[in-house]
Amino acid sequence: MTQIFDGIEFLGILPVIAIEDAAQALPLADALLEGGLPAVEITFRTAAATEVIARMAQDRPELLVGAGTLLDPASIDLARSSGARFGLAPGFDLETFDRAADLGFPFAPGVMTPSDLSAATRRGARILKFFPAGTAGGPKALASIAAPFAHLGIKFVPTGGVSQANLGEWLSLPYVAAVGGTWIAPTGDIRAGRWAEITKRCREAVAAAKSFRPRPAAS
């Protein structure tokens, strides 16, 4: 299960995307791939999400497609059956986490407080979404919250309030696996088909991530 998130950590950036029209799934996938970001979280915030995931998973297998906003066990089942290879949630729900574990489905529940972290790590979670990262206090807040749990080997994917301007502050933290990039492909740009702009942001994010946290060559 950790291999999926190891791949995301190698990239350092996970585009987080709400897409309204399944017909735009493949152009979006191509824009991400061209920009050097072969991973994506498609959030379950739109009615098109499951079809988008299915089209990307089937027609662009080189793209690591995950599902976000998984709020209950049924959404875990739906994400997995649609072709998602991993999932994330904004909070920690015990039944949802257990369903993912039962299925062997790589899953990062969301946390914001030490109490959230205590509950999630007691259940065995080691990859966690820190959300909403900006509202919760930014990198300094995460550093303080994570410190008592660092010996457990946990990793975080901060999302919400992360941007091109501040991603270096997040990636400099040793327990941040990757940042959730909601700025990379805004819904308005997808709706308007501004694929070149999305590709450009991908390239900028990849370059910034490498400058802040150089990666060895993939084996």
C-alpha atoms as a PDB file:
ATOM      1  CA  MET A   1       0.000   0.000   0.000  1.00  0.00           C
ATOM      2  CA  THR A   2       2.853   2.385   0.717  1.00  0.00           C
ATOM      3  CA  GLN A   3       4.333   2.024  -2.774  1.00  0.00           C
ATOM      4  CA  ILE A   4       1.632   4.240  -4.265  1.00  0.00           C
ATOM      5  CA  PHE A   5       2.394   7.055  -1.865  1.00  0.00           C
ATOM      6  CA  ASP A   6       6.128   6.510  -2.331  1.00  0.00           C
ATOM      7  CA  GLY A   7       5.572   7.392  -5.970  1.00  0.00           C
ATOM      8  CA  ILE A   8       3.660  10.525  -5.012  1.00  0.00           C
ATOM      9  CA  GLU A   9       6.425  11.471  -2.574  1.00  0.00           C
ATOM     10  CA  PHE A  10       8.956  11.124  -5.376  1.00  0.00           C
ATOM     11  CA  LEU A  11       7.024  13.782  -7.324  1.00  0.00           C
ATOM     12  CA  GLY A  12       6.414  16.040  -4.328  1.00  0.00           C
ATOM     13  CA  ILE A  13       3.262  17.478  -5.935  1.00  0.00           C
ATOM     14  CA  LEU A  14      -0.206  15.950  -6.185  1.00  0.00           C
ATOM     15  CA  PRO A  15      -2.642  17.956  -8.331  1.00  0.00           C
ATOM     16  CA  VAL A  16      -6.033  18.106  -6.578  1.00  0.00           C
ATOM     17  CA  ILE A  17      -8.806  18.639  -9.082  1.00  0.00           C
ATOM     18  CA  ALA A  18     -12.565  19.094  -9.237  1.00  0.00           C
ATOM     19  CA  ILE A  19     -13.719  18.468 -12.823  1.00  0.00           C
ATOM     20  CA  GLU A  20     -17.296  18.907 -13.980  1.00  0.00           C
ATOM     21  CA  ASP A  21     -17.329  17.290 -17.437  1.00  0.00           C
ATOM     22  CA  ALA A  22     -16.054  13.781 -18.144  1.00  0.00           C
ATOM     23  CA  ALA A  23     -15.392  14.778 -21.761  1.00  0.00           C
ATOM     24  CA  GLN A  24     -12.485  16.843 -20.453  1.00  0.00           C
ATOM     25  CA  ALA A  25     -10.880  13.943 -18.593  1.00  0.00           C
ATOM     26  CA  LEU A  26      -8.371  12.947 -21.251  1.00  0.00           C
ATOM     27  CA  PRO A  27      -7.333  16.471 -22.299  1.00  0.00           C
ATOM     28  CA  LEU A  28      -6.705  17.167 -18.621  1.00  0.00           C
ATOM     29  CA  ALA A  29      -4.736  13.950 -18.211  1.00  0.00           C
ATOM     30  CA  ASP A  30      -2.611  14.862 -21.231  1.00  0.00           C
ATOM     31  CA  ALA A  31      -1.949  18.351 -19.858  1.00  0.00           C
ATOM     32  CA  LEU A  32      -0.742  16.893 -16.552  1.00  0.00           C
ATOM     33  CA  LEU A  33       1.441  14.284 -18.233  1.00  0.00           C
ATOM     34  CA  GLU A  34       2.971  16.841 -20.596  1.00  0.00           C
ATOM     35  CA  GLY A  35       3.736  19.028 -17.594  1.00  0.00           C
ATOM     36  CA  GLY A  36       5.595  16.235 -15.829  1.00  0.00           C
ATOM     37  CA  LEU A  37       3.016  15.400 -13.164  1.00  0.00           C
ATOM     38  CA  PRO A  38       1.857  11.801 -13.750  1.00  0.00           C
ATOM     39  CA  ALA A  39      -0.377  11.678 -10.657  1.00  0.00           C
ATOM     40  CA  VAL A  40      -3.697  13.280  -9.805  1.00  0.00           C
ATOM     41  CA  GLU A  41      -6.390  13.362  -7.130  1.00  0.00           C
ATOM     42  CA  ILE A  42      -9.875  13.701  -8.633  1.00  0.00           C
ATOM     43  CA  THR A  43     -12.180  14.866  -5.887  1.00  0.00           C
ATOM     44  CA  PHE A  44     -15.648  13.432  -5.375  1.00  0.00           C
ATOM     45  CA  ARG A  45     -17.075  16.951  -5.315  1.00  0.00           C
ATOM     46  CA  THR A  46     -18.672  16.702  -8.753  1.00  0.00           C
ATOM     47  CA  ALA A  47     -21.079  14.272 -10.377  1.00  0.00           C
ATOM     48  CA  ALA A  48     -18.527  13.590 -13.128  1.00  0.00           C
ATOM     49  CA  ALA A  49     -15.772  12.351 -10.791  1.00  0.00           C
ATOM     50  CA  THR A  50     -16.309   8.604 -11.166  1.00  0.00           C
ATOM     51  CA  GLU A  51     -16.487   8.769 -14.969  1.00  0.00           C
ATOM     52  CA  VAL A  52     -13.421  11.006 -15.075  1.00  0.00           C
ATOM     53  CA  ILE A  53     -11.472   8.509 -12.991  1.00  0.00           C
ATOM     54  CA  ALA A  54     -12.667   5.609 -15.131  1.00  0.00           C
ATOM     55  CA  ARG A  55     -11.660   7.297 -18.403  1.00  0.00           C
ATOM     56  CA  MET A  56      -8.259   8.345 -17.107  1.00  0.00           C
ATOM     57  CA  ALA A  57      -7.547   4.936 -15.605  1.00  0.00           C
ATOM     58  CA  GLN A  58      -8.521   3.097 -18.776  1.00  0.00           C
ATOM     59  CA  ASP A  59      -7.093   5.375 -21.459  1.00  0.00           C
ATOM     60  CA  ARG A  60      -4.085   6.923 -19.672  1.00  0.00           C
ATOM     61  CA  PRO A  61      -2.683   4.056 -17.578  1.00  0.00           C
ATOM     62  CA  GLU A  62       0.617   5.911 -17.194  1.00  0.00           C
ATOM     63  CA  LEU A  63      -1.231   8.447 -15.018  1.00  0.00           C
ATOM     64  CA  LEU A  64      -1.555   7.487 -11.346  1.00  0.00           C
ATOM     65  CA  VAL A  65      -5.200   8.341 -10.675  1.00  0.00           C
ATOM     66  CA  GLY A  66      -6.584   8.722  -7.170  1.00  0.00           C
ATOM     67  CA  ALA A  67      -9.865   9.843  -5.663  1.00  0.00           C
ATOM     68  CA  GLY A  68     -10.390  12.539  -3.071  1.00  0.00           C
ATOM     69  CA  THR A  69     -13.159  13.590  -0.696  1.00  0.00           C
ATOM     70  CA  LEU A  70     -13.915   9.965   0.229  1.00  0.00           C
ATOM     71  CA  LEU A  71     -16.272  10.450   3.145  1.00  0.00           C
ATOM     72  CA  ASP A  72     -17.758   7.003   3.772  1.00  0.00           C
ATOM     73  CA  PRO A  73     -17.182   3.308   3.031  1.00  0.00           C
ATOM     74  CA  ALA A  74     -19.420   3.450  -0.042  1.00  0.00           C
ATOM     75  CA  SER A  75     -17.210   6.113  -1.596  1.00  0.00           C
ATOM     76  CA  ILE A  76     -14.177   3.881  -1.052  1.00  0.00           C
ATOM     77  CA  ASP A  77     -15.959   1.121  -2.964  1.00  0.00           C
ATOM     78  CA  LEU A  78     -16.990   3.499  -5.736  1.00  0.00           C
ATOM     79  CA  ALA A  79     -13.538   4.991  -6.119  1.00  0.00           C
ATOM     80  CA  ARG A  80     -11.921   1.572  -6.310  1.00  0.00           C
ATOM     81  CA  SER A  81     -14.453   0.193  -8.790  1.00  0.00           C
ATOM     82  CA  SER A  82     -13.995   3.282 -10.988  1.00  0.00           C
ATOM     83  CA  GLY A  83     -10.290   2.573 -11.309  1.00  0.00           C
ATOM     84  CA  ALA A  84      -8.760   4.813  -8.635  1.00  0.00           C
ATOM     85  CA  ARG A  85      -5.492   3.429  -7.297  1.00  0.00           C
ATOM     86  CA  PHE A  86      -5.495   5.420  -4.059  1.00  0.00           C
ATOM     87  CA  GLY A  87      -7.735   7.712  -2.074  1.00  0.00           C
ATOM     88  CA  LEU A  88      -7.712  10.605   0.354  1.00  0.00           C
ATOM     89  CA  ALA A  89     -10.223  12.211   2.695  1.00  0.00           C
ATOM     90  CA  PRO A  90     -10.538  15.600   4.392  1.00  0.00           C
ATOM     91  CA  GLY A  91     -11.082  13.977   7.800  1.00  0.00           C
ATOM     92  CA  PHE A  92     -10.690  10.754   9.739  1.00  0.00           C
ATOM     93  CA  ASP A  93     -13.709   8.442   9.777  1.00  0.00           C
ATOM     94  CA  LEU A  94     -13.091   5.067  11.367  1.00  0.00           C
ATOM     95  CA  GLU A  95     -15.459   3.037   9.179  1.00  0.00           C
ATOM     96  CA  THR A  96     -14.083   4.602   6.009  1.00  0.00           C
ATOM     97  CA  PHE A  97     -10.502   3.947   7.040  1.00  0.00           C
ATOM     98  CA  ASP A  98     -11.291   0.350   7.961  1.00  0.00           C
ATOM     99  CA  ARG A  99     -13.050  -0.268   4.638  1.00  0.00           C
ATOM    100  CA  ALA A 100      -9.993   0.925   2.737  1.00  0.00           C
ATOM    101  CA  ALA A 101      -7.750  -1.263   4.894  1.00  0.00           C
ATOM    102  CA  ASP A 102      -9.971  -4.312   4.375  1.00  0.00           C
ATOM    103  CA  LEU A 103      -9.732  -3.834   0.594  1.00  0.00           C
ATOM    104  CA  GLY A 104      -5.996  -3.139   0.597  1.00  0.00           C
ATOM    105  CA  PHE A 105      -6.784   0.254  -0.930  1.00  0.00           C
ATOM    106  CA  PRO A 106      -4.061   2.867  -0.301  1.00  0.00           C
ATOM    107  CA  PHE A 107      -5.779   5.619   1.656  1.00  0.00           C
ATOM    108  CA  ALA A 108      -4.752   8.822   3.430  1.00  0.00           C
ATOM    109  CA  PRO A 109      -7.324  10.099   5.932  1.00  0.00           C
ATOM    110  CA  GLY A 110      -7.406  13.765   6.832  1.00  0.00           C
ATOM    111  CA  VAL A 111      -6.227  15.287  10.103  1.00  0.00           C
ATOM    112  CA  MET A 112      -5.973  18.796  11.498  1.00  0.00           C
ATOM    113  CA  THR A 113      -5.430  18.408  15.258  1.00  0.00           C
ATOM    114  CA  PRO A 114      -3.371  16.249  17.640  1.00  0.00           C
ATOM    115  CA  SER A 115      -6.589  14.439  18.576  1.00  0.00           C
ATOM    116  CA  ASP A 116      -7.181  13.582  14.904  1.00  0.00           C
ATOM    117  CA  LEU A 117      -3.612  12.332  14.656  1.00  0.00           C
ATOM    118  CA  SER A 118      -3.953  10.225  17.787  1.00  0.00           C
ATOM    119  CA  ALA A 119      -7.082   8.509  16.469  1.00  0.00           C
ATOM    120  CA  ALA A 120      -5.648   7.911  13.004  1.00  0.00           C
ATOM    121  CA  THR A 121      -2.242   6.642  14.082  1.00  0.00           C
ATOM    122  CA  ARG A 122      -3.741   4.320  16.691  1.00  0.00           C
ATOM    123  CA  ARG A 123      -5.636   2.705  13.835  1.00  0.00           C
ATOM    124  CA  GLY A 124      -2.437   2.294  11.848  1.00  0.00           C
ATOM    125  CA  ALA A 125      -2.520   5.293   9.503  1.00  0.00           C
ATOM    126  CA  ARG A 126       0.933   6.463   8.464  1.00  0.00           C
ATOM    127  CA  ILE A 127       0.078   8.616   5.431  1.00  0.00           C
ATOM    128  CA  LEU A 128      -2.214  11.508   6.329  1.00  0.00           C
ATOM    129  CA  LYS A 129      -3.759  14.467   4.570  1.00  0.00           C
ATOM    130  CA  PHE A 130      -3.250  17.697   6.545  1.00  0.00           C
ATOM    131  CA  PHE A 131      -6.372  19.697   5.749  1.00  0.00           C
ATOM    132  CA  PRO A 132      -7.170  22.553   5.509  1.00  0.00           C
ATOM    133  CA  ALA A 133      -3.461  23.250   5.660  1.00  0.00           C
ATOM    134  CA  GLY A 134      -3.541  27.033   5.385  1.00  0.00           C
ATOM    135  CA  THR A 135      -6.465  27.600   7.716  1.00  0.00           C
ATOM    136  CA  ALA A 136      -4.954  25.194  10.244  1.00  0.00           C
ATOM    137  CA  GLY A 137      -1.898  27.416  10.599  1.00  0.00           C
ATOM    138  CA  GLY A 138       0.472  26.547   7.792  1.00  0.00           C
ATOM    139  CA  PRO A 139       3.861  24.822   7.996  1.00  0.00           C
ATOM    140  CA  LYS A 140       4.619  26.051  11.517  1.00  0.00           C
ATOM    141  CA  ALA A 141       1.381  24.572  12.816  1.00  0.00           C
ATOM    142  CA  LEU A 142       2.064  21.234  11.159  1.00  0.00           C
ATOM    143  CA  ALA A 143       5.573  21.175  12.614  1.00  0.00           C
ATOM    144  CA  SER A 144       4.165  21.622  16.117  1.00  0.00           C
ATOM    145  CA  ILE A 145       1.297  19.172  15.668  1.00  0.00           C
ATOM    146  CA  ALA A 146       3.469  16.476  14.103  1.00  0.00           C
ATOM    147  CA  ALA A 147       6.368  16.636  16.561  1.00  0.00           C
ATOM    148  CA  PRO A 148       4.939  14.264  19.219  1.00  0.00           C
ATOM    149  CA  PHE A 149       4.171  11.676  16.510  1.00  0.00           C
ATOM    150  CA  ALA A 150       7.385  11.918  14.472  1.00  0.00           C
ATOM    151  CA  HIS A 151       8.826   8.699  15.910  1.00  0.00           C
ATOM    152  CA  LEU A 152       5.972   6.776  14.231  1.00  0.00           C
ATOM    153  CA  GLY A 153       7.346   7.527  10.773  1.00  0.00           C
ATOM    154  CA  ILE A 154       4.234   9.371   9.606  1.00  0.00           C
ATOM    155  CA  LYS A 155       4.043  11.435   6.424  1.00  0.00           C
ATOM    156  CA  PHE A 156       1.656  14.202   5.403  1.00  0.00           C
ATOM    157  CA  VAL A 157       0.096  15.570   2.231  1.00  0.00           C
ATOM    158  CA  PRO A 158      -0.855  19.174   3.135  1.00  0.00           C
ATOM    159  CA  THR A 159      -3.727  20.460   1.021  1.00  0.00           C
ATOM    160  CA  GLY A 160      -5.703  23.685   1.043  1.00  0.00           C
ATOM    161  CA  GLY A 161      -3.833  26.982   1.074  1.00  0.00           C
ATOM    162  CA  VAL A 162      -0.726  25.537  -0.579  1.00  0.00           C
ATOM    163  CA  SER A 163       0.495  27.509  -3.601  1.00  0.00           C
ATOM    164  CA  GLN A 164       3.407  27.910  -5.962  1.00  0.00           C
ATOM    165  CA  ALA A 165       4.621  30.714  -3.688  1.00  0.00           C
ATOM    166  CA  ASN A 166       4.742  28.697  -0.465  1.00  0.00           C
ATOM    167  CA  LEU A 167       5.236  25.074  -1.522  1.00  0.00           C
ATOM    168  CA  GLY A 168       8.914  25.276  -0.579  1.00  0.00           C
ATOM    169  CA  GLU A 169       8.002  25.953   3.059  1.00  0.00           C
ATOM    170  CA  TRP A 170       5.983  22.753   3.089  1.00  0.00           C
ATOM    171  CA  LEU A 171       8.421  20.561   1.195  1.00  0.00           C
ATOM    172  CA  SER A 172      11.262  21.586   3.502  1.00  0.00           C
ATOM    173  CA  LEU A 173       9.520  19.727   6.348  1.00  0.00           C
ATOM    174  CA  PRO A 174      10.980  16.200   6.511  1.00  0.00           C
ATOM    175  CA  TYR A 175       7.615  14.561   7.203  1.00  0.00           C
ATOM    176  CA  VAL A 176       5.806  16.136   4.232  1.00  0.00           C
ATOM    177  CA  ALA A 177       5.555  13.554   1.464  1.00  0.00           C
ATOM    178  CA  ALA A 178       3.958  15.892  -1.073  1.00  0.00           C
ATOM    179  CA  VAL A 179       1.704  18.905  -1.266  1.00  0.00           C
ATOM    180  CA  GLY A 180      -1.802  18.897  -2.670  1.00  0.00           C
ATOM    181  CA  GLY A 181      -1.807  21.286  -5.619  1.00  0.00           C
ATOM    182  CA  THR A 182      -5.275  22.791  -5.899  1.00  0.00           C
ATOM    183  CA  TRP A 183      -3.852  25.760  -7.816  1.00  0.00           C
ATOM    184  CA  ILE A 184      -2.475  23.703 -10.692  1.00  0.00           C
ATOM    185  CA  ALA A 185      -5.736  23.036 -12.537  1.00  0.00           C
ATOM    186  CA  PRO A 186      -8.554  25.281 -11.288  1.00  0.00           C
ATOM    187  CA  THR A 187     -12.063  24.322 -12.337  1.00  0.00           C
ATOM    188  CA  GLY A 188     -12.400  27.506 -14.385  1.00  0.00           C
ATOM    189  CA  ASP A 189      -9.339  26.691 -16.458  1.00  0.00           C
ATOM    190  CA  ILE A 190     -10.559  23.145 -17.048  1.00  0.00           C
ATOM    191  CA  ARG A 191     -13.987  24.419 -18.055  1.00  0.00           C
ATOM    192  CA  ALA A 192     -12.384  26.837 -20.526  1.00  0.00           C
ATOM    193  CA  GLY A 193      -9.966  24.230 -21.891  1.00  0.00           C
ATOM    194  CA  ARG A 194      -6.851  26.196 -20.955  1.00  0.00           C
ATOM    195  CA  TRP A 195      -4.644  23.116 -21.182  1.00  0.00           C
ATOM    196  CA  ALA A 196      -1.446  24.997 -21.993  1.00  0.00           C
ATOM    197  CA  GLU A 197      -1.845  27.049 -18.811  1.00  0.00           C
ATOM    198  CA  ILE A 198      -2.312  23.902 -16.754  1.00  0.00           C
ATOM    199  CA  THR A 199       0.750  22.296 -18.332  1.00  0.00           C
ATOM    200  CA  LYS A 200       2.749  25.446 -17.592  1.00  0.00           C
ATOM    201  CA  ARG A 201       1.753  25.364 -13.916  1.00  0.00           C
ATOM    202  CA  CYS A 202       2.691  21.696 -13.726  1.00  0.00           C
ATOM    203  CA  ARG A 203       6.155  22.419 -15.071  1.00  0.00           C
ATOM    204  CA  GLU A 204       6.623  25.332 -12.690  1.00  0.00           C
ATOM    205  CA  ALA A 205       5.545  23.204  -9.736  1.00  0.00           C
ATOM    206  CA  VAL A 206       7.816  20.311 -10.729  1.00  0.00           C
ATOM    207  CA  ALA A 207      10.789  22.652 -11.108  1.00  0.00           C
ATOM    208  CA  ALA A 208      10.089  24.283  -7.751  1.00  0.00           C
ATOM    209  CA  ALA A 209       9.737  20.940  -5.996  1.00  0.00           C
ATOM    210  CA  LYS A 210      13.079  19.780  -7.408  1.00  0.00           C
ATOM    211  CA  SER A 211      14.784  22.980  -6.320  1.00  0.00           C
ATOM    212  CA  PHE A 212      13.523  22.674  -2.762  1.00  0.00           C
ATOM    213  CA  ARG A 213      13.900  18.924  -2.428  1.00  0.00           C
ATOM    214  CA  PRO A 214      16.149  17.323  -5.065  1.00  0.00           C
ATOM    215  CA  ARG A 215      15.209  13.770  -5.926  1.00  0.00           C
ATOM    216  CA  PRO A 216      17.427  10.871  -6.950  1.00  0.00           C
ATOM    217  CA  ALA A 217      16.746   9.340 -10.346  1.00  0.00           C
ATOM    218  CA  ALA A 218      13.885   6.840 -10.345  1.00  0.00           C
ATOM    219  CA  SER A 219      15.081   3.250 -10.417  1.00  0.00           C
END
